[in-house]
Amino acid sequence: MTDFPQPTANRPAGGAEGSQAASGQNEMVRSLSWQGAFWVAAGVPPLVLFSIGGIAGVAGKVAFVIWIVSMTMGFLQSFTYAEMAGMFGNKSGGTSVYGATAWMRYSKLIAPLSVWCNWFAWSPVLSLGCSIAAGYILNALFPIPDITSPQVAEWIAAHANSIAATDPRVTEWLAANPAGTSADAIRALLSTDAVAALTPAIRTWEAFSIQLPALGTLHFNSTFVVGVLIMLTMYTIQKRGIGTAAGVQKVLAIVVLLPLLAAGLIPIFTGSINWSYVTNIVPPAAAYSAVDGAWNIGGWTLVLGGLYITAWSTYAFETAVCYTRELRNPKTDTFKAIFYSGLLCMLFFMLIPFAFQGVYGHEGLLAPAIADGSGIGAALGGMISSSGIVIHLFVLLMILALMMSIMTAGAGSSRTLYQGSRDGWLPKYLSKVNENGAPVGAMRQDLVFNTFLLALASDPGGYFYVLAISNVGYLMFNFLNLNAGWIHRIDSPHLDRPWKAPNVLLAFNTFLAFVNAMLLGAGAKVWGYSNALWAGLIFAAMIVPVFAYRHWVVDKGRFPREAMEDLGMDPDGDLPPGRAGILPYLALAGGVSVVLFSNWFFVPA
């Protein structure tokens, strides 16, 4: 085959005039240039802000090196993904879809697993981003008073006699602080009471909460309400189609990324980098410890845990090829979109963590406001100027940056669901498209799923739990997809490849697949959730009944015609046996072995 599969009666031609299928159903529209896909993917660089504090806490002085290594891995892996994306000009949904087709001949269950894992890894960006953005908005409108603020001092002066030395709380405080005096206890308790009394009621309001065994607590509080409003706003914008979303992203990118770039460059040019903060690179003695550790098993485990979480951000620019079905010229635009998106991400994921650590040092990055994300905007502003105006400007930019990431994640994850439905792996309702070419069926699924996750992530503990579990799926998807590159070479040599990765790079990326398997086994448990790996695997397994019903009950054991045509197969025939023989099964067995061994061998310090 020397070109992309030609349109059939079930599939519209590749222009705007093909937006309606022969059946009268809405279809995606080819209205996007590679620059448009690039701007949609421009929401990936701000993902560094999601976990920069958490990575610093876990990995210590090694944090900025971890970001560099992870970004380099992500960039190299993208060349395998770029080759596969070019092979399927009529598909949407990104690399998980393109790679999943390689596994169809070997196991019908592996292909939907790849798509499902990619979706439940990407989709939580909506809830996590909305959770952080809601926190920034609430902090801006209803700030919690600082313990050293004048209003706190005034409250303490007015209530100085409200606590007596015989108060049971004083006795309790002294028991916890034996070196203190009654006067110390009264001052500390008055300060705590003052902050509590002056904190706006909306900051502590919660309608109700629900405890879910083995999962966490759903909090329906002010963070949840504001987060849902943000999510609905992003949903409304994306309903107008990918062209509108790309236009909004372009404006946001220019407004957000230029100041973010300045925050990374200015400290270097002004000499604000303290080189002692970025030398003598050793892991910490324990997670969130300011004490230096050693390069032993415990130290390496923390480093692998850092690489585990950074992968969720640094690999994510592969979303640039989620829009192949909407590109005007997929033959040339797919490679350009992912390549230039990768270069953009390399700049930010390498520069920002280095400058951040160089200015604040490991101890500075352990501050609670950095770890939970609420103080990152102010910290970035402080890297440029001590002016309150600049710092408040960066807090506003943080909200816009988070909205960029939410938009990117929503666009990519919904198209993964959409194409998974079109290819017969997921329920049919997910393939519904509106008159603007937006996959509204899949977008609604994302909205419902992330409303649930937002309730789970509406407190700091739940935030990193959601992140740790979702990344189980992301590394599973990357393992399967990097192996899909060589499987496609063996099984589908007849498919046109507008861009072909060098053989040595394809082989090296296969090696990186097993590196990712090691990160999965060693890293998931580093984040304080011993069952994160197993919870992620259980969630991944949920695709089995979903796919089984769609394939064997709805579709009677056959894949849709277009899924077969995209592989150059007889649309009315059966899947032919794969040419790779036992090799794909050996790769799976090897991956499982690496995960189990690394999970057993690596133990956090």
XYZ file of C-alpha atoms in Angstrom:
605
model
C 0.000 0.000 0.000
C 1.490 3.314 -0.986
C -0.979 5.716 0.519
C -3.417 6.072 3.369
C -6.520 3.900 2.995
C -9.048 5.544 0.754
C -12.477 6.622 2.065
C -15.283 4.124 1.891
C -19.021 4.400 2.233
C -18.551 4.186 5.985
C -15.850 6.818 6.116
C -15.932 10.355 4.773
C -13.342 11.939 2.567
C -10.660 14.000 4.219
C -11.990 17.534 3.828
C -14.566 19.750 5.435
C -17.020 18.568 2.864
C -16.640 15.102 4.338
C -17.949 16.069 7.719
C -21.077 14.056 7.146
C -20.916 10.324 6.608
C -23.110 8.570 4.090
C -25.339 7.581 6.962
C -25.917 11.202 7.843
C -23.959 10.978 11.096
C -21.597 13.795 12.047
C -17.905 13.112 11.520
C -14.638 14.780 12.440
C -13.531 17.562 10.120
C -10.059 17.987 8.586
C -9.626 21.602 9.634
C -6.360 21.465 11.586
C -2.807 22.289 10.493
C 0.237 20.877 12.262
C 0.619 24.274 13.951
C -2.901 23.875 15.336
C -2.033 20.447 16.754
C 1.133 21.992 18.185
C -0.851 24.693 19.987
C -3.292 22.155 21.401
C -0.312 20.178 22.732
C 1.192 23.398 24.159
C -0.745 22.652 27.335
C 1.815 19.935 28.136
C 4.736 22.139 29.402
C 2.652 23.497 32.325
C 2.335 19.887 33.546
C 5.748 20.467 35.135
C 3.886 22.568 37.702
C 1.671 19.627 38.731
C 4.429 17.652 40.425
C 7.597 19.778 40.636
C 7.222 19.997 44.404
C 6.422 16.328 44.839
C 9.420 15.257 42.731
C 11.723 17.509 44.767
C 10.375 16.025 47.988
C 10.903 12.442 46.899
C 14.153 12.767 44.920
C 15.888 15.629 46.755
C 18.906 17.126 44.992
C 18.503 14.662 42.114
C 15.139 16.214 41.160
C 16.245 18.452 38.276
C 18.394 15.624 36.826
C 15.364 13.344 36.899
C 13.383 15.849 34.840
C 16.196 16.024 32.264
C 16.553 12.234 31.995
C 12.798 11.686 31.789
C 12.334 14.350 29.122
C 15.164 12.853 27.050
C 13.494 9.450 27.249
C 10.160 10.926 26.227
C 11.679 12.726 23.245
C 13.442 9.602 21.962
C 10.309 7.473 22.398
C 8.271 9.945 20.385
C 10.052 8.933 17.165
C 8.516 5.457 17.385
C 5.148 7.079 17.954
C 5.641 9.477 15.046
C 6.204 6.570 12.658
C 3.033 4.785 13.766
C 0.959 7.974 13.646
C 1.905 8.494 10.007
C 0.671 5.005 9.130
C -2.937 5.753 10.098
C -4.050 9.021 8.538
C -7.739 8.219 9.039
C -7.539 7.522 12.766
C -7.907 9.835 15.725
C -7.025 9.169 19.338
C -3.237 9.202 19.395
C -0.451 6.713 19.719
C -2.294 4.275 21.986
C -4.747 3.654 19.142
C -2.064 3.366 16.468
C 0.026 1.022 18.587
C -2.935 -1.028 19.793
C -3.596 -2.231 16.253
C -0.237 -4.041 16.303
C -1.428 -6.307 19.129
C -4.762 -7.265 17.512
C -3.288 -10.349 15.801
C -1.834 -11.698 19.060
C -4.541 -11.014 21.616
C -7.838 -9.228 21.234
C -7.566 -8.122 24.865
C -4.168 -6.402 24.637
C -5.253 -3.830 22.025
C -8.112 -2.327 24.089
C -5.893 -2.509 27.201
C -3.433 -0.107 25.550
C -6.190 2.365 24.676
C -7.866 2.097 28.072
C -4.597 2.584 29.976
C -3.727 5.656 27.931
C -7.157 7.138 28.562
C -7.267 6.636 32.320
C -3.736 8.043 32.557
C -4.517 11.204 30.559
C -8.052 11.885 31.635
C -7.253 12.693 35.318
C -5.359 15.799 34.188
C -8.827 17.374 34.073
C -9.621 16.659 37.715
C -6.102 17.282 39.039
C -5.758 20.542 37.091
C -9.186 21.722 38.193
C -8.339 20.872 41.793
C -5.174 23.010 41.756
C -6.823 25.831 39.783
C -9.746 25.864 42.214
C -7.255 26.190 45.073
C -5.623 29.199 43.416
C -8.963 30.875 42.775
C -10.120 30.323 46.355
C -6.788 31.612 47.676
C -7.126 34.735 45.557
C -10.744 35.498 46.481
C -10.893 34.124 50.024
C -7.335 34.001 51.399
C -6.519 32.265 54.652
C -4.737 34.866 56.817
C -1.039 34.414 57.481
C -0.153 33.783 61.105
C 2.092 36.905 61.074
C -0.483 39.200 59.457
C -1.753 42.361 61.231
C -5.335 41.100 61.411
C -4.163 37.992 63.239
C -2.208 40.149 65.679
C -5.280 42.325 66.260
C -7.470 39.277 66.938
C -4.927 37.896 69.402
C -4.784 41.231 71.239
C -8.573 41.367 71.461
C -8.819 37.789 72.790
C -5.694 37.666 74.909
C -7.624 36.596 78.005
C -9.688 33.893 76.285
C -7.250 31.100 77.262
C -6.201 30.507 80.883
C -3.095 28.656 82.025
C -5.362 25.950 83.464
C -7.113 25.330 80.151
C -6.953 21.607 79.170
C -5.641 22.644 75.762
C -2.619 24.267 77.440
C -1.916 21.058 79.333
C -2.207 19.078 76.126
C 0.162 21.460 74.309
C 2.747 21.266 77.078
C 2.611 17.464 76.955
C 3.466 17.603 73.270
C 6.091 20.353 73.792
C 7.890 19.601 77.104
C 10.424 22.413 76.646
C 7.698 25.065 76.376
C 6.045 27.204 79.033
C 2.434 28.038 79.711
C 2.964 31.436 78.065
C 4.331 29.691 74.947
C 1.309 27.415 74.866
C -1.149 30.313 75.160
C 0.583 32.260 72.377
C 0.563 29.223 70.054
C -3.066 28.403 70.782
C -4.176 32.002 70.327
C -2.421 32.134 66.955
C -4.156 28.937 65.855
C -7.532 30.209 67.068
C -6.997 33.542 65.295
C -6.287 31.923 61.932
C -9.287 29.627 62.340
C -11.582 32.502 63.307
C -10.440 34.731 60.422
C -10.495 32.003 57.769
C -13.451 32.580 55.400
C -16.154 29.986 55.953
C -16.063 28.942 52.288
C -12.534 27.582 52.770
C -13.668 25.035 55.314
C -17.176 24.420 53.942
C -18.011 20.871 52.960
C -21.480 19.651 52.086
C -20.635 16.027 52.876
C -17.993 13.361 52.300
C -18.108 9.672 51.389
C -15.532 7.117 52.502
C -14.736 4.517 49.830
C -12.970 1.401 51.166
C -9.432 0.871 49.769
C -9.763 3.967 47.586
C -10.114 7.150 49.636
C -12.627 9.797 50.618
C -14.841 11.800 48.278
C -14.957 15.428 49.440
C -17.825 17.575 48.174
C -16.415 20.899 49.292
C -15.684 24.352 47.914
C -12.693 23.064 45.916
C -14.973 20.509 44.282
C -17.620 23.104 43.345
C -15.145 25.575 41.820
C -13.346 22.722 40.033
C -16.567 21.509 38.435
C -17.296 25.023 37.153
C -13.842 25.186 35.541
C -14.345 21.766 33.978
C -17.712 22.774 32.518
C -16.123 25.904 31.032
C -13.449 23.853 29.258
C -16.111 21.400 28.048
C -18.147 24.250 26.540
C -15.126 25.589 24.636
C -14.204 22.177 23.250
C -17.747 21.487 22.075
C -17.133 24.114 19.390
C -14.576 21.880 17.700
C -10.822 21.384 17.592
C -10.263 24.578 15.578
C -11.781 26.725 18.319
C -9.871 24.817 21.007
C -6.595 25.325 19.097
C -7.294 29.060 18.787
C -7.932 29.412 22.504
C -4.823 27.363 23.272
C -2.658 29.581 21.068
C -3.691 32.703 22.972
C -3.233 30.999 26.347
C 0.161 29.609 25.307
C 1.527 33.014 24.354
C 0.222 34.579 27.559
C 1.475 31.771 29.829
C 4.585 30.239 28.300
C 6.547 33.447 27.722
C 6.468 34.485 31.421
C 7.134 30.877 32.415
C 10.168 30.873 30.131
C 11.307 34.148 31.698
C 11.062 32.561 35.153
C 13.478 29.878 33.975
C 15.954 32.142 32.192
C 16.164 35.286 34.342
C 17.684 33.573 37.426
C 20.444 32.164 35.198
C 21.284 35.504 33.597
C 21.068 37.470 36.851
C 23.251 35.037 38.801
C 20.444 34.013 41.163
C 21.301 30.334 40.823
C 23.034 28.976 43.907
C 25.265 26.327 42.359
C 25.565 24.442 45.631
C 21.872 23.591 45.208
C 22.497 21.801 41.892
C 25.797 20.071 42.686
C 26.753 17.216 45.030
C 23.868 15.262 43.559
C 22.655 12.577 45.977
C 19.172 11.321 46.845
C 17.683 12.208 50.244
C 17.876 9.941 53.279
C 14.109 9.442 52.984
C 11.215 10.913 51.052
C 10.586 14.555 52.063
C 13.745 14.621 54.159
C 16.197 17.529 53.971
C 19.068 15.208 54.953
C 21.326 13.827 52.204
C 21.222 10.083 51.687
C 23.358 7.743 49.578
C 23.297 5.903 46.253
C 22.077 2.666 47.815
C 18.961 0.635 47.069
C 16.802 3.025 49.103
C 18.231 6.058 47.310
C 17.824 4.514 43.872
C 14.242 3.577 44.736
C 13.428 7.224 45.448
C 15.060 8.253 42.154
C 13.037 5.649 40.242
C 9.934 6.892 42.035
C 10.713 10.384 40.765
C 11.179 9.088 37.214
C 7.891 7.224 37.584
C 5.892 10.400 38.191
C 7.810 12.690 35.817
C 6.978 10.327 32.951
C 3.340 11.343 33.329
C 4.351 14.883 32.355
C 7.441 14.572 30.166
C 6.094 11.873 27.809
C 2.756 13.621 27.427
C 3.510 15.661 24.295
C 2.707 12.503 22.316
C -0.819 13.915 22.496
C 0.166 16.075 19.488
C -0.739 13.147 17.218
C -4.181 12.589 18.768
C -5.679 14.725 15.985
C -4.444 12.857 12.880
C -8.014 12.387 11.645
C -8.500 16.181 11.880
C -5.239 17.223 10.185
C -5.472 18.611 6.667
C -2.345 16.759 5.564
C -1.646 13.872 7.950
C 1.252 12.549 5.844
C 3.487 15.486 6.720
C 1.735 17.108 9.659
C 1.874 14.203 12.152
C 5.661 14.166 12.389
C 5.924 17.956 12.500
C 3.339 18.211 15.268
C 4.994 15.707 17.612
C 8.584 16.761 16.800
C 8.121 20.465 17.465
C 5.935 19.765 20.493
C 8.783 17.631 21.815
C 11.305 20.433 21.337
C 9.019 22.847 23.193
C 8.670 20.420 26.083
C 12.419 19.782 26.246
C 12.978 23.486 26.795
C 10.505 23.818 29.654
C 10.916 20.453 31.399
C 14.684 20.872 31.551
C 14.862 24.606 32.296
C 12.121 25.193 34.896
C 13.092 22.425 37.365
C 16.768 23.443 37.139
C 16.047 27.121 37.809
C 13.489 26.299 40.511
C 15.941 24.109 42.401
C 18.842 26.474 41.758
C 16.989 29.381 43.371
C 15.210 27.699 46.279
C 17.312 24.626 46.987
C 16.061 21.300 48.267
C 14.907 22.630 51.642
C 13.010 25.475 49.978
C 11.185 23.002 47.744
C 10.034 21.026 50.775
C 7.699 23.852 51.842
C 4.111 22.533 52.122
C 2.798 25.152 49.666
C 5.253 23.878 47.019
C 4.494 20.204 47.642
C 0.728 20.653 47.275
C 1.067 23.118 44.361
C -0.670 26.069 46.003
C 2.486 28.178 46.343
C 4.187 27.450 43.020
C 2.814 30.547 41.296
C 4.160 32.858 43.995
C 7.486 31.006 43.982
C 7.826 31.419 40.205
C 7.070 35.122 40.479
C 9.678 35.416 43.226
C 12.308 34.025 40.833
C 11.869 37.150 38.692
C 11.053 39.909 41.162
C 10.147 40.546 44.781
C 7.363 42.867 43.623
C 3.952 41.894 44.934
C 2.430 42.783 41.570
C 4.720 40.349 39.730
C 4.015 37.605 42.238
C 0.251 38.096 41.973
C 0.568 38.119 38.179
C 2.233 34.711 38.280
C -0.537 33.362 40.479
C -3.003 34.425 37.776
C -0.782 32.879 35.094
C -0.776 29.626 37.056
C -4.551 29.435 36.733
C -4.322 30.022 32.977
C -1.507 27.451 32.684
C -3.642 24.868 34.427
C -6.517 25.630 32.081
C -4.157 25.016 29.148
C -3.284 21.594 30.527
C -6.937 20.800 31.154
C -7.799 21.745 27.564
C -4.995 19.597 26.170
C -5.945 16.588 28.277
C -9.638 16.905 27.490
C -9.024 17.102 23.739
C -6.621 14.155 23.692
C -8.374 11.771 26.074
C -11.790 12.258 24.464
C -10.361 11.406 21.040
C -8.789 8.267 22.465
C -12.217 7.153 23.668
C -13.772 8.162 20.349
C -11.389 6.118 18.199
C -11.507 3.204 20.618
C -15.239 3.142 20.026
C -14.858 3.416 16.240
C -12.393 0.515 16.225
C -14.701 -1.740 18.232
C -12.913 -1.732 21.585
C -15.144 0.572 23.628
C -18.921 1.222 23.823
C -20.573 2.673 20.712
C -21.968 5.788 22.401
C -18.411 7.131 22.724
C -18.186 7.656 18.952
C -20.920 10.303 18.888
C -19.743 13.535 17.201
C -21.566 16.879 17.126
C -21.992 19.270 14.198
C -18.619 20.897 14.961
C -16.724 17.614 14.705
C -16.215 17.376 18.468
C -16.502 13.881 20.025
C -19.172 14.890 22.526
C -20.001 11.329 23.583
C -16.439 10.782 24.759
C -16.235 14.299 26.219
C -19.259 13.614 28.412
C -17.664 10.390 29.602
C -14.549 12.372 30.585
C -16.727 14.915 32.379
C -18.530 12.294 34.486
C -15.361 10.338 35.289
C -13.424 13.426 36.317
C -16.246 14.776 38.455
C -15.788 11.634 40.531
C -11.984 12.003 40.548
C -12.276 15.680 41.479
C -14.144 14.724 44.638
C -11.357 12.238 45.418
C -8.576 14.758 44.664
C -10.107 17.684 46.565
C -7.598 17.252 49.379
C -3.763 16.989 49.103
C -3.659 13.310 50.079
C -6.130 12.281 47.410
C -4.340 14.395 44.789
C -1.138 12.332 44.701
C -3.080 9.089 45.115
C -4.986 9.792 41.903
C -1.734 10.748 40.172
C 0.088 7.604 41.319
C -2.714 5.282 40.191
C -3.289 6.961 36.831
C 0.408 6.705 36.013
C 0.226 2.922 36.319
C -1.882 3.013 33.181
C 0.420 5.479 31.451
C 3.548 3.366 31.832
C 1.644 0.225 30.796
C 0.520 2.032 27.638
C 4.082 3.182 26.907
C 5.422 -0.356 27.318
C 2.861 -1.774 24.904
C 3.256 1.029 22.391
C 7.040 1.016 22.228
C 6.884 -2.701 21.480
C 4.155 -2.052 18.906
C 6.700 -0.177 16.790
C 8.728 -3.289 15.908
C 5.609 -5.471 15.714
C 4.188 -3.168 13.018
C 7.496 -3.398 11.151
C 7.143 -7.191 11.009
C 3.391 -7.497 10.437
C 2.584 -4.397 8.354
C 5.537 -3.665 6.082
C 3.036 -2.892 3.293
C 1.611 0.168 5.063
C 3.008 3.489 3.919
C 5.237 5.257 6.445
C 5.588 8.961 5.546
C 8.276 9.124 8.239
C 10.285 6.086 9.361
C 12.336 5.928 12.546
C 15.960 4.757 12.197
C 16.318 1.063 13.078
C 18.796 1.774 15.876
C 16.375 4.245 17.491
C 13.472 1.805 17.174
C 15.612 -0.831 18.933
C 16.699 1.578 21.671
C 13.098 2.609 22.286
C 12.225 -1.077 22.710
C 14.856 -1.165 25.468
C 13.227 1.920 27.006
C 9.945 -0.020 27.111
C 11.529 -2.307 29.702
C 13.017 0.673 31.538
C 9.450 1.966 31.856
C 8.397 -1.443 33.197
C 11.093 -1.110 35.871
C 9.828 2.366 36.789
C 6.325 0.946 37.099
C 7.379 -1.796 39.486
C 9.705 0.313 41.610
C 8.085 3.736 41.486
C 4.376 3.403 42.179
C 4.869 2.535 45.867
C 7.239 5.444 46.568
C 4.404 7.937 46.879
C 3.065 6.652 50.175
C 0.451 4.335 48.681
C 1.640 0.751 48.930
C -1.340 -0.470 46.925
C -1.085 2.093 44.086
C 0.375 -0.434 41.626
C -2.270 -3.020 42.374
C -5.099 -0.466 42.341
C -3.892 0.695 38.917
C -3.717 -2.880 37.611
C -7.239 -3.578 38.866
C -8.536 -0.469 37.124
C -6.718 -1.521 33.944
C -8.418 -4.916 34.111
C -11.849 -3.241 34.019
C -11.505 -3.012 30.243
C -11.959 -6.779 29.934
C -15.742 -6.907 30.581
C -16.249 -3.610 28.703
C -14.494 -4.922 25.598
C -16.012 -8.405 25.909
C -19.532 -7.001 25.789
C -18.792 -4.694 22.850
C -16.912 -7.267 20.791
C -18.672 -10.553 21.399
C -22.210 -9.354 22.229
C -22.663 -6.161 20.178
C -20.308 -6.870 17.249
C -20.657 -10.682 17.263
C -16.919 -11.272 17.478
C -15.897 -9.140 14.482
C -14.084 -5.805 14.311
C -15.660 -2.888 12.398
C -14.819 -2.681 8.681
C -12.785 0.492 8.990
C -10.564 -1.031 11.698
C -9.664 -3.853 9.294
C -9.219 -1.505 6.328
C -6.765 0.681 8.228
C -4.485 -2.345 8.530
C -4.835 -3.129 4.832
C -6.889 -6.250 5.584
C -10.036 -7.677 4.083
C -12.829 -5.788 5.893
C -15.055 -8.864 5.764
C -12.347 -11.357 6.687
C -10.803 -12.580 9.902
C -7.609 -11.367 11.532
C -4.661 -13.195 9.954
C -2.012 -14.700 12.232
C 0.894 -12.437 13.130
C 4.301 -12.865 11.517
C 6.202 -12.096 14.699
C 5.411 -15.520 16.120
C 6.216 -15.882 19.801
C 8.176 -12.618 20.106
C 5.271 -10.385 21.261
C 4.395 -12.931 23.974
C 8.016 -13.041 25.106
C 7.990 -9.231 25.302
C 4.875 -9.330 27.503
C 6.361 -12.010 29.742
C 9.576 -10.008 30.009
C 7.682 -6.852 30.924
C 5.683 -8.604 33.656
C 8.881 -10.142 35.038
C 10.631 -6.753 35.168
C 7.659 -5.167 36.970
C 7.451 -7.918 39.591
C 11.211 -8.101 40.166
C 11.659 -4.333 40.497
C 8.646 -4.126 42.815
C 10.288 -6.738 45.055
C 13.886 -5.516 44.810
C 13.530 -1.758 45.215
C 12.478 -0.547 48.661
C 12.174 3.176 49.579
C 14.730 4.578 51.978
